[in-house]
């Protein structure tokens, strides 16, 4: 690996004046080259089940920009799909499951289906053979996967799931335990295939106020405890004031969303990644350049900082502005 700046930062040991950078959803619909590949597939799962295509989509942003990490092109919903859910992605609506717990359907927990995830491991191996930066493997948190299985789609309000959890805490925990067991195998498979570090996306953790440690963090901690301690693990707990739980976890890095105040975190013994509003890239060129300069000035002395966004790059972002930002950061980093 030629460039391990990202791994050094994850270990809080980035002693160089260098700000490592990568972006959530750095591949995807804001890139015309992604849209060209996507147009060849009617079904998103058919696309991500083709390792050569996952590899190509992972490499697309690395060819265009100077980035310090790659993230395997896949999705967090591979796990529920492998457990027997039929999932389609509908334009403008997002993922839709054929069955959902809220409709009275039983949770799909067909553990045998796990073998289907070999396509992700094959993609991981292929990507790893073609890059010289660290590769990030990933999965959804058990709680976030539960939310999708419960609603069968991205939820709009949370009353129903809160009611279910309050009425059936033990059944909820059984389902979460099954997701945890499968996720551990899945993440270990990605490590065996070559991933250098892992990110867990707890995209719906923020809806759990008091219950966060009991229904989400506990299972993420079980995952952390089961994975080789040498492998850094990053947690993205969207909408959650994760600082409140700093002492309740051995996670190596928090990916902060844009509503957090990064200054509250940066002096703590943990790596901090994220926090930039992706829409900041759509400002005037001078402001985009100033953003890169401010970040370098503020954080290049930190041994535990990774430049990233607080939520994924969306299709409305101009890739040229993203490029402008990265170019300026690269110049500052190489001084
Ligand atoms: O560069 C990368 O980060 C690409 C890999 C990646 C995707 N999804 C590709 C994708 C990653 C890391 C994810 C994570 C993911 N998927 C999360 C966690 C992060 C977050 O945003 O909170 C979640 C909640 C999902 C579930 C999901 N997948 C949704 C809600 C959708 C549809 C809405 C949307 O954002 O597009 C997807 C589909 C999906 N996953 C697309 C991509 C590029 C778009 C599908 C398409 O091209 O039609």
Tab-separated table of C-alpha atoms and ligand atoms in Angstrom:
chain	number	residue	atom	x	y	z
A	1	UNK	CA	0.000	0.000	0.000
A	2	UNK	CA	1.554	3.280	-1.107
A	3	UNK	CA	-0.673	5.589	0.887
A	4	UNK	CA	-1.630	4.600	4.436
A	5	UNK	CA	-2.378	8.093	5.778
A	6	UNK	CA	-5.977	7.100	6.444
A	7	UNK	CA	-5.023	4.078	8.567
A	8	UNK	CA	-2.571	6.203	10.544
A	9	UNK	CA	-5.358	8.668	11.363
A	10	UNK	CA	-7.664	5.808	12.400
A	11	UNK	CA	-4.978	4.784	14.875
A	12	UNK	CA	-4.739	8.439	16.071
A	13	UNK	CA	-1.166	8.424	14.836
A	14	UNK	CA	-1.174	10.733	11.871
A	15	UNK	CA	1.896	12.753	12.819
A	16	UNK	CA	2.334	14.325	9.362
A	17	UNK	CA	0.834	17.627	8.290
A	18	UNK	CA	-1.509	15.745	6.020
A	19	UNK	CA	-5.315	15.643	6.119
A	20	UNK	CA	-6.554	12.289	4.828
A	21	UNK	CA	-9.824	12.487	2.903
A	22	UNK	CA	-12.568	10.286	1.444
A	23	UNK	CA	-16.313	10.814	1.074
A	24	UNK	CA	-19.431	8.884	2.039
A	25	UNK	CA	-21.038	7.836	-1.258
A	26	UNK	CA	-17.990	8.951	-3.199
A	27	UNK	CA	-19.299	6.637	-5.923
A	28	UNK	CA	-22.872	7.121	-7.106
A	29	UNK	CA	-25.348	9.133	-9.089
A	30	UNK	CA	-23.526	12.495	-8.982
A	31	UNK	CA	-20.905	10.940	-11.293
A	32	UNK	CA	-21.843	10.615	-14.989
A	33	UNK	CA	-19.610	7.525	-15.282
A	34	UNK	CA	-21.669	5.866	-12.518
A	35	UNK	CA	-24.930	6.681	-14.289
A	36	UNK	CA	-23.597	5.138	-17.497
A	37	UNK	CA	-22.897	1.828	-15.740
A	38	UNK	CA	-26.141	1.979	-13.730
A	39	UNK	CA	-28.156	2.344	-16.967
A	40	UNK	CA	-27.064	-1.155	-18.020
A	41	UNK	CA	-28.938	-2.739	-15.082
A	42	UNK	CA	-32.653	-2.569	-14.350
A	43	UNK	CA	-32.061	-3.965	-10.877
A	44	UNK	CA	-29.624	-2.496	-8.333
A	45	UNK	CA	-29.008	-5.902	-6.719
A	46	UNK	CA	-28.179	-7.472	-10.072
A	47	UNK	CA	-25.562	-4.740	-10.462
A	48	UNK	CA	-23.965	-5.184	-7.035
A	49	UNK	CA	-23.961	-8.961	-7.412
A	50	UNK	CA	-21.494	-8.555	-10.297
A	51	UNK	CA	-18.027	-8.242	-8.686
A	52	UNK	CA	-16.348	-6.739	-11.781
A	53	UNK	CA	-18.947	-3.965	-11.802
A	54	UNK	CA	-18.562	-3.310	-8.047
A	55	UNK	CA	-14.845	-3.030	-8.641
A	56	UNK	CA	-15.299	-0.617	-11.538
A	57	UNK	CA	-17.712	1.566	-9.492
A	58	UNK	CA	-15.322	1.611	-6.523
A	59	UNK	CA	-12.469	2.752	-8.751
A	60	UNK	CA	-14.427	5.489	-10.581
A	61	UNK	CA	-14.030	8.208	-7.907
A	62	UNK	CA	-10.376	7.201	-7.336
A	63	UNK	CA	-9.605	7.776	-11.011
A	64	UNK	CA	-11.233	11.189	-10.996
A	65	UNK	CA	-9.952	12.470	-7.634
A	66	UNK	CA	-7.065	12.086	-5.227
A	67	UNK	CA	-8.638	10.199	-2.304
A	68	UNK	CA	-6.963	8.457	0.632
A	69	UNK	CA	-9.357	5.504	0.890
A	70	UNK	CA	-11.677	3.356	-1.199
A	71	UNK	CA	-15.007	1.946	-0.005
A	72	UNK	CA	-16.311	-1.250	-1.539
A	73	UNK	CA	-19.241	-0.463	-3.832
A	74	UNK	CA	-22.160	-2.368	-2.323
A	75	UNK	CA	-25.034	-1.612	0.054
A	76	UNK	CA	-26.041	-2.187	3.669
A	77	UNK	CA	-29.148	-4.070	2.491
A	78	UNK	CA	-27.114	-7.061	1.232
A	79	UNK	CA	-27.680	-8.670	4.665
A	80	UNK	CA	-31.497	-8.589	4.729
A	81	UNK	CA	-31.467	-9.680	1.077
A	82	UNK	CA	-29.252	-12.658	1.933
A	83	UNK	CA	-31.609	-13.517	4.800
A	84	UNK	CA	-34.492	-13.944	2.379
A	85	UNK	CA	-36.071	-10.516	1.862
A	86	UNK	CA	-36.973	-9.533	-1.680
A	87	UNK	CA	-35.834	-5.926	-2.080
A	88	UNK	CA	-36.260	-3.566	-4.995
A	89	UNK	CA	-34.976	-0.031	-5.382
A	90	UNK	CA	-37.627	2.280	-6.752
A	91	UNK	CA	-36.571	5.620	-8.240
A	92	UNK	CA	-37.654	8.459	-5.991
A	93	UNK	CA	-38.749	6.087	-3.206
A	94	UNK	CA	-35.629	4.134	-2.238
A	95	UNK	CA	-35.542	0.501	-1.127
A	96	UNK	CA	-38.819	-1.434	-0.880
A	97	UNK	CA	-39.060	-4.849	0.817
A	98	UNK	CA	-41.700	-7.350	-0.318
A	99	UNK	CA	-42.488	-8.143	3.322
A	100	UNK	CA	-42.271	-5.976	6.431
A	101	UNK	CA	-42.632	-6.725	10.138
A	102	UNK	CA	-45.080	-3.822	10.571
A	103	UNK	CA	-47.451	-5.500	8.102
A	104	UNK	CA	-47.535	-8.582	10.296
A	105	UNK	CA	-44.944	-10.505	8.261
A	106	UNK	CA	-42.424	-12.602	10.160
A	107	UNK	CA	-38.875	-11.257	10.167
A	108	UNK	CA	-36.881	-13.069	7.502
A	109	UNK	CA	-33.994	-14.752	9.272
A	110	UNK	CA	-32.872	-17.494	6.897
A	111	UNK	CA	-29.296	-17.836	8.153
A	112	UNK	CA	-28.481	-20.397	5.452
A	113	UNK	CA	-28.838	-17.632	2.854
A	114	UNK	CA	-25.607	-16.116	4.138
A	115	UNK	CA	-23.584	-18.009	1.540
A	116	UNK	CA	-25.075	-15.621	-1.022
A	117	UNK	CA	-22.768	-12.877	0.184
A	118	UNK	CA	-19.739	-14.396	-1.523
A	119	UNK	CA	-20.226	-11.850	-4.292
A	120	UNK	CA	-19.173	-9.073	-1.867
A	121	UNK	CA	-16.034	-10.992	-0.865
A	122	UNK	CA	-15.139	-11.553	-4.520
A	123	UNK	CA	-15.584	-7.836	-5.232
A	124	UNK	CA	-13.432	-7.005	-2.185
A	125	UNK	CA	-10.589	-9.234	-3.437
A	126	UNK	CA	-10.753	-7.784	-6.903
A	127	UNK	CA	-10.770	-4.164	-5.680
A	128	UNK	CA	-7.908	-4.833	-3.289
A	129	UNK	CA	-5.760	-6.118	-6.147
A	130	UNK	CA	-6.183	-2.802	-7.996
A	131	UNK	CA	-5.714	-0.047	-5.400
A	132	UNK	CA	-2.855	1.425	-3.397
A	133	UNK	CA	-4.962	3.094	-0.687
A	134	UNK	CA	-6.753	1.382	2.239
A	135	UNK	CA	-10.023	-0.375	1.470
A	136	UNK	CA	-13.019	0.138	3.767
A	137	UNK	CA	-15.467	-2.743	4.159
A	138	UNK	CA	-18.875	-1.986	5.663
A	139	UNK	CA	-22.242	-3.141	6.969
A	140	UNK	CA	-25.376	-1.598	8.442
A	141	UNK	CA	-25.789	-1.735	12.213
A	142	UNK	CA	-28.161	-4.445	13.445
A	143	UNK	CA	-30.602	-1.716	14.596
A	144	UNK	CA	-30.588	0.039	11.206
A	145	UNK	CA	-31.180	-3.259	9.390
A	146	UNK	CA	-34.027	-3.948	11.838
A	147	UNK	CA	-35.590	-0.565	10.962
A	148	UNK	CA	-35.607	-1.440	7.236
A	149	UNK	CA	-36.984	-4.927	7.936
A	150	UNK	CA	-39.653	-3.438	10.200
A	151	UNK	CA	-40.901	-0.719	7.847
A	152	UNK	CA	-39.960	-2.419	4.575
A	153	UNK	CA	-38.704	0.964	3.342
A	154	UNK	CA	-37.052	4.141	4.613
A	155	UNK	CA	-39.251	5.177	7.567
A	156	UNK	CA	-41.059	8.510	7.695
A	157	UNK	CA	-42.088	8.497	11.314
A	158	UNK	CA	-41.023	6.226	14.122
A	159	UNK	CA	-44.096	5.699	16.291
A	160	UNK	CA	-44.828	2.182	15.078
A	161	UNK	CA	-41.325	0.841	15.671
A	162	UNK	CA	-41.102	2.519	19.072
A	163	UNK	CA	-44.386	0.859	20.029
A	164	UNK	CA	-43.151	-2.550	18.790
A	165	UNK	CA	-39.884	-2.299	20.726
A	166	UNK	CA	-41.688	-1.195	23.913
A	167	UNK	CA	-44.182	-4.073	23.657
A	168	UNK	CA	-41.757	-6.763	22.492
A	169	UNK	CA	-38.241	-5.936	23.730
A	170	UNK	CA	-37.174	-9.577	23.914
A	171	UNK	CA	-38.333	-10.433	20.376
A	172	UNK	CA	-36.600	-7.265	19.128
A	173	UNK	CA	-33.357	-8.330	20.816
A	174	UNK	CA	-33.593	-11.826	19.336
A	175	UNK	CA	-33.859	-10.352	15.853
A	176	UNK	CA	-30.988	-7.921	16.600
A	177	UNK	CA	-28.853	-10.837	17.858
A	178	UNK	CA	-29.386	-12.748	14.619
A	179	UNK	CA	-28.422	-9.674	12.564
A	180	UNK	CA	-25.362	-9.246	14.798
A	181	UNK	CA	-24.201	-12.858	14.277
A	182	UNK	CA	-24.585	-12.611	10.510
A	183	UNK	CA	-22.942	-9.166	10.392
A	184	UNK	CA	-19.900	-10.455	12.300
A	185	UNK	CA	-19.436	-13.240	9.737
A	186	UNK	CA	-20.014	-10.788	6.917
A	187	UNK	CA	-17.428	-8.293	8.190
A	188	UNK	CA	-14.897	-11.043	8.934
A	189	UNK	CA	-15.410	-12.285	5.375
A	190	UNK	CA	-14.609	-8.795	4.080
A	191	UNK	CA	-11.452	-8.660	6.224
A	192	UNK	CA	-10.367	-12.095	4.964
A	193	UNK	CA	-10.940	-10.854	1.415
A	194	UNK	CA	-8.659	-7.831	1.981
A	195	UNK	CA	-10.570	-4.967	3.626
A	196	UNK	CA	-8.201	-2.903	5.824
A	197	UNK	CA	-10.822	-1.353	8.113
A	198	UNK	CA	-14.584	-1.425	8.605
A	199	UNK	CA	-17.400	1.092	8.895
A	200	UNK	CA	-20.754	0.344	10.545
A	201	UNK	CA	-23.619	2.558	9.335
A	202	UNK	CA	-26.134	3.190	12.093
A	203	UNK	CA	-28.199	5.476	9.903
A	204	UNK	CA	-31.334	5.189	12.075
A	205	UNK	CA	-29.609	5.067	15.466
A	206	UNK	CA	-30.689	8.669	16.061
A	207	UNK	CA	-34.313	7.686	16.621
A	208	UNK	CA	-33.374	5.800	19.798
A	209	UNK	CA	-33.011	8.343	22.576
A	210	UNK	CA	-32.778	6.612	25.942
A	211	UNK	CA	-32.609	3.167	24.365
A	212	UNK	CA	-29.529	3.762	22.204
A	213	UNK	CA	-27.087	1.726	24.274
A	214	UNK	CA	-29.577	-1.091	24.886
A	215	UNK	CA	-30.913	-1.536	21.346
A	216	UNK	CA	-28.118	-0.336	19.117
A	217	UNK	CA	-24.705	0.301	20.685
A	218	UNK	CA	-24.707	-3.010	22.575
A	219	UNK	CA	-24.875	-4.934	19.307
A	220	UNK	CA	-22.257	-2.728	17.626
A	221	UNK	CA	-20.012	-3.377	20.646
A	222	UNK	CA	-20.606	-7.124	20.200
A	223	UNK	CA	-19.406	-6.710	16.617
A	224	UNK	CA	-16.337	-4.740	17.766
A	225	UNK	CA	-15.484	-7.429	20.332
A	226	UNK	CA	-15.719	-10.217	17.735
A	227	UNK	CA	-13.451	-8.570	15.147
A	228	UNK	CA	-9.644	-8.599	15.280
A	229	UNK	CA	-8.714	-5.596	17.516
A	230	UNK	CA	-6.033	-4.586	14.982
A	231	UNK	CA	-8.766	-3.759	12.460
A	232	UNK	CA	-10.073	-0.202	12.997
A	233	UNK	CA	-13.854	0.156	13.174
A	234	UNK	CA	-15.668	3.384	12.356
A	235	UNK	CA	-19.197	4.135	13.545
A	236	UNK	CA	-21.591	6.425	11.706
A	237	UNK	CA	-24.438	7.062	14.152
A	238	UNK	CA	-26.535	9.543	12.180
A	239	UNK	CA	-28.704	11.859	14.269
A	240	UNK	CA	-27.207	10.599	17.523
A	241	UNK	CA	-25.238	12.738	19.965
A	242	UNK	CA	-22.623	10.017	20.087
A	243	UNK	CA	-20.406	11.945	22.533
A	244	UNK	CA	-22.801	10.892	25.293
A	245	UNK	CA	-21.720	7.292	24.661
A	246	UNK	CA	-17.962	7.785	24.257
A	247	UNK	CA	-17.212	5.780	27.386
A	248	UNK	CA	-19.615	2.990	26.469
A	249	UNK	CA	-17.771	1.780	23.381
A	250	UNK	CA	-14.358	0.667	22.087
A	251	UNK	CA	-15.056	1.978	18.577
A	252	UNK	CA	-11.937	3.604	17.001
A	253	UNK	CA	-13.566	6.401	15.043
A	254	UNK	CA	-16.837	8.335	14.912
A	255	UNK	CA	-18.104	9.569	11.553
A	256	UNK	CA	-19.993	12.704	12.673
A	257	UNK	CA	-23.036	13.962	10.806
A	258	UNK	CA	-23.256	17.669	9.937
A	259	UNK	CA	-25.397	18.555	12.964
A	260	UNK	CA	-22.672	17.695	15.449
A	261	UNK	CA	-20.140	20.188	16.802
A	262	UNK	CA	-16.780	18.672	15.867
A	263	UNK	CA	-14.911	20.869	18.376
A	264	UNK	CA	-16.501	18.920	21.214
A	265	UNK	CA	-14.849	15.760	19.909
A	266	UNK	CA	-11.523	16.579	18.379
A	267	UNK	CA	-9.530	16.533	21.622
A	268	UNK	CA	-10.916	13.185	22.748
A	269	UNK	CA	-9.001	9.885	22.437
A	270	UNK	CA	-10.871	8.794	19.327
A	271	UNK	CA	-10.563	9.523	15.595
A	272	UNK	CA	-13.092	11.949	14.111
A	273	UNK	CA	-14.231	11.745	10.506
A	274	UNK	CA	-16.974	13.617	8.678
A	275	UNK	CA	-19.123	16.610	9.653
A	276	UNK	CA	-18.889	18.581	6.375
A	277	UNK	CA	-22.275	19.385	4.846
A	278	UNK	CA	-22.102	17.895	1.319
A	279	UNK	CA	-24.126	20.860	0.024
A	280	UNK	CA	-21.156	23.102	0.888
A	281	UNK	CA	-19.598	21.751	-2.318
A	282	UNK	CA	-22.293	23.505	-4.320
A	283	UNK	CA	-21.236	26.971	-3.142
A	284	UNK	CA	-19.214	29.434	-5.244
A	285	UNK	CA	-15.711	28.319	-6.174
A	286	UNK	CA	-14.072	30.747	-3.721
A	287	UNK	CA	-16.102	29.322	-0.860
A	288	UNK	CA	-15.266	25.750	-1.835
A	289	UNK	CA	-11.564	26.640	-1.908
A	290	UNK	CA	-11.859	28.466	1.434
A	291	UNK	CA	-13.482	25.359	2.924
A	292	UNK	CA	-10.439	23.260	1.985
A	293	UNK	CA	-8.101	25.929	3.384
A	294	UNK	CA	-10.003	26.223	6.654
A	295	UNK	CA	-10.007	22.486	7.133
A	296	UNK	CA	-6.295	22.229	6.495
A	297	UNK	CA	-5.543	25.095	8.850
A	298	UNK	CA	-7.743	23.754	11.625
A	299	UNK	CA	-7.009	20.042	11.480
A	300	UNK	CA	-3.714	19.314	9.733
A	301	UNK	CA	-1.975	19.279	13.135
A	302	UNK	CA	-4.445	16.729	14.512
A	303	UNK	CA	-3.343	13.111	14.588
A	304	UNK	CA	-6.936	11.890	14.732
A	305	UNK	CA	-8.822	13.770	11.976
A	306	UNK	CA	-10.206	12.512	8.665
A	307	UNK	CA	-11.884	14.880	6.225
A	308	UNK	CA	-15.269	13.532	5.116
A	309	UNK	CA	-18.897	14.550	4.766
A	310	UNK	CA	-21.605	14.179	7.421
A	311	UNK	CA	-23.974	12.431	5.023
A	312	UNK	CA	-23.530	10.855	1.606
A	313	UNK	CA	-22.850	12.908	-1.532
A	314	UNK	CA	-26.209	13.306	-3.280
A	315	UNK	CA	-26.976	13.462	-7.035
A	316	UNK	CA	-27.335	17.286	-6.949
A	317	UNK	CA	-23.642	17.803	-6.109
A	318	UNK	CA	-21.397	19.032	-8.912
A	319	UNK	CA	-18.427	16.634	-9.231
A	320	UNK	CA	-16.255	19.491	-10.516
A	321	UNK	CA	-16.720	21.358	-7.238
A	322	UNK	CA	-15.798	18.212	-5.315
A	323	UNK	CA	-12.718	18.019	-7.532
A	324	UNK	CA	-11.830	21.654	-6.849
A	325	UNK	CA	-11.984	21.049	-3.090
A	326	UNK	CA	-9.845	17.914	-3.311
A	327	UNK	CA	-7.313	19.575	-5.589
A	328	UNK	CA	-6.776	22.421	-3.117
A	329	UNK	CA	-6.490	20.029	-0.198
A	330	UNK	CA	-3.973	17.997	-2.154
A	331	UNK	CA	-1.780	21.045	-2.799
A	332	UNK	CA	-1.869	21.974	0.906
A	333	UNK	CA	-1.163	18.365	1.906
A	334	UNK	CA	1.895	18.133	-0.324
A	335	UNK	CA	3.594	21.322	0.956
B	1	LIG	O1	-19.230	5.195	-2.379
B	1	LIG	C1	-20.076	4.619	-1.645
B	1	LIG	O2	-20.203	4.945	-0.466
B	1	LIG	C2	-20.957	3.580	-2.263
B	1	LIG	C3	-21.383	2.417	-1.469
B	1	LIG	C4	-22.670	2.599	-0.658
B	1	LIG	C5	-24.006	2.625	-1.195
B	1	LIG	N1	-24.869	2.652	-0.144
B	1	LIG	C6	-24.365	2.595	-2.627
B	1	LIG	C7	-25.759	2.933	-3.059
B	1	LIG	C8	-22.769	2.674	0.726
B	1	LIG	C9	-21.655	2.745	1.759
B	1	LIG	C10	-24.173	2.694	1.052
B	1	LIG	C11	-24.672	2.717	2.439
B	1	LIG	C12	-26.126	2.798	2.700
B	1	LIG	N2	-27.159	2.270	1.970
B	1	LIG	C13	-26.680	3.397	3.854
B	1	LIG	C14	-25.883	4.009	5.003
B	1	LIG	C15	-25.443	5.398	4.761
B	1	LIG	C16	-26.544	6.437	4.830
B	1	LIG	O3	-26.762	7.094	3.806
B	1	LIG	O4	-27.149	6.589	5.908
B	1	LIG	C17	-28.074	3.262	3.769
B	1	LIG	C18	-29.090	3.760	4.786
B	1	LIG	C19	-28.366	2.535	2.569
B	1	LIG	C20	-29.714	2.081	2.086
B	1	LIG	C21	-30.013	2.591	0.729
B	1	LIG	N3	-29.397	2.150	-0.431
B	1	LIG	C22	-30.969	3.582	0.350
B	1	LIG	C23	-31.856	4.334	1.321
B	1	LIG	C24	-30.901	3.704	-1.051
B	1	LIG	C25	-31.782	4.535	-1.978
B	1	LIG	C26	-31.674	5.966	-1.807
B	1	LIG	C27	-30.330	6.529	-2.229
B	1	LIG	O5	-29.639	7.095	-1.344
B	1	LIG	O6	-29.985	6.424	-3.375
B	1	LIG	C28	-29.880	2.838	-1.503
B	1	LIG	C29	-29.418	2.643	-2.908
B	1	LIG	C30	-27.992	2.956	-3.221
B	1	LIG	N4	-26.920	2.485	-2.507
B	1	LIG	C31	-27.512	3.741	-4.306
B	1	LIG	C32	-26.118	3.732	-4.212
B	1	LIG	C33	-25.144	4.394	-5.144
B	1	LIG	C34	-28.359	4.411	-5.399
B	1	LIG	C35	-29.043	3.372	-6.193
B	1	LIG	C36	-29.183	3.678	-7.664
B	1	LIG	O7	-28.187	4.034	-8.320
B	1	LIG	O8	-30.287	3.494	-8.168
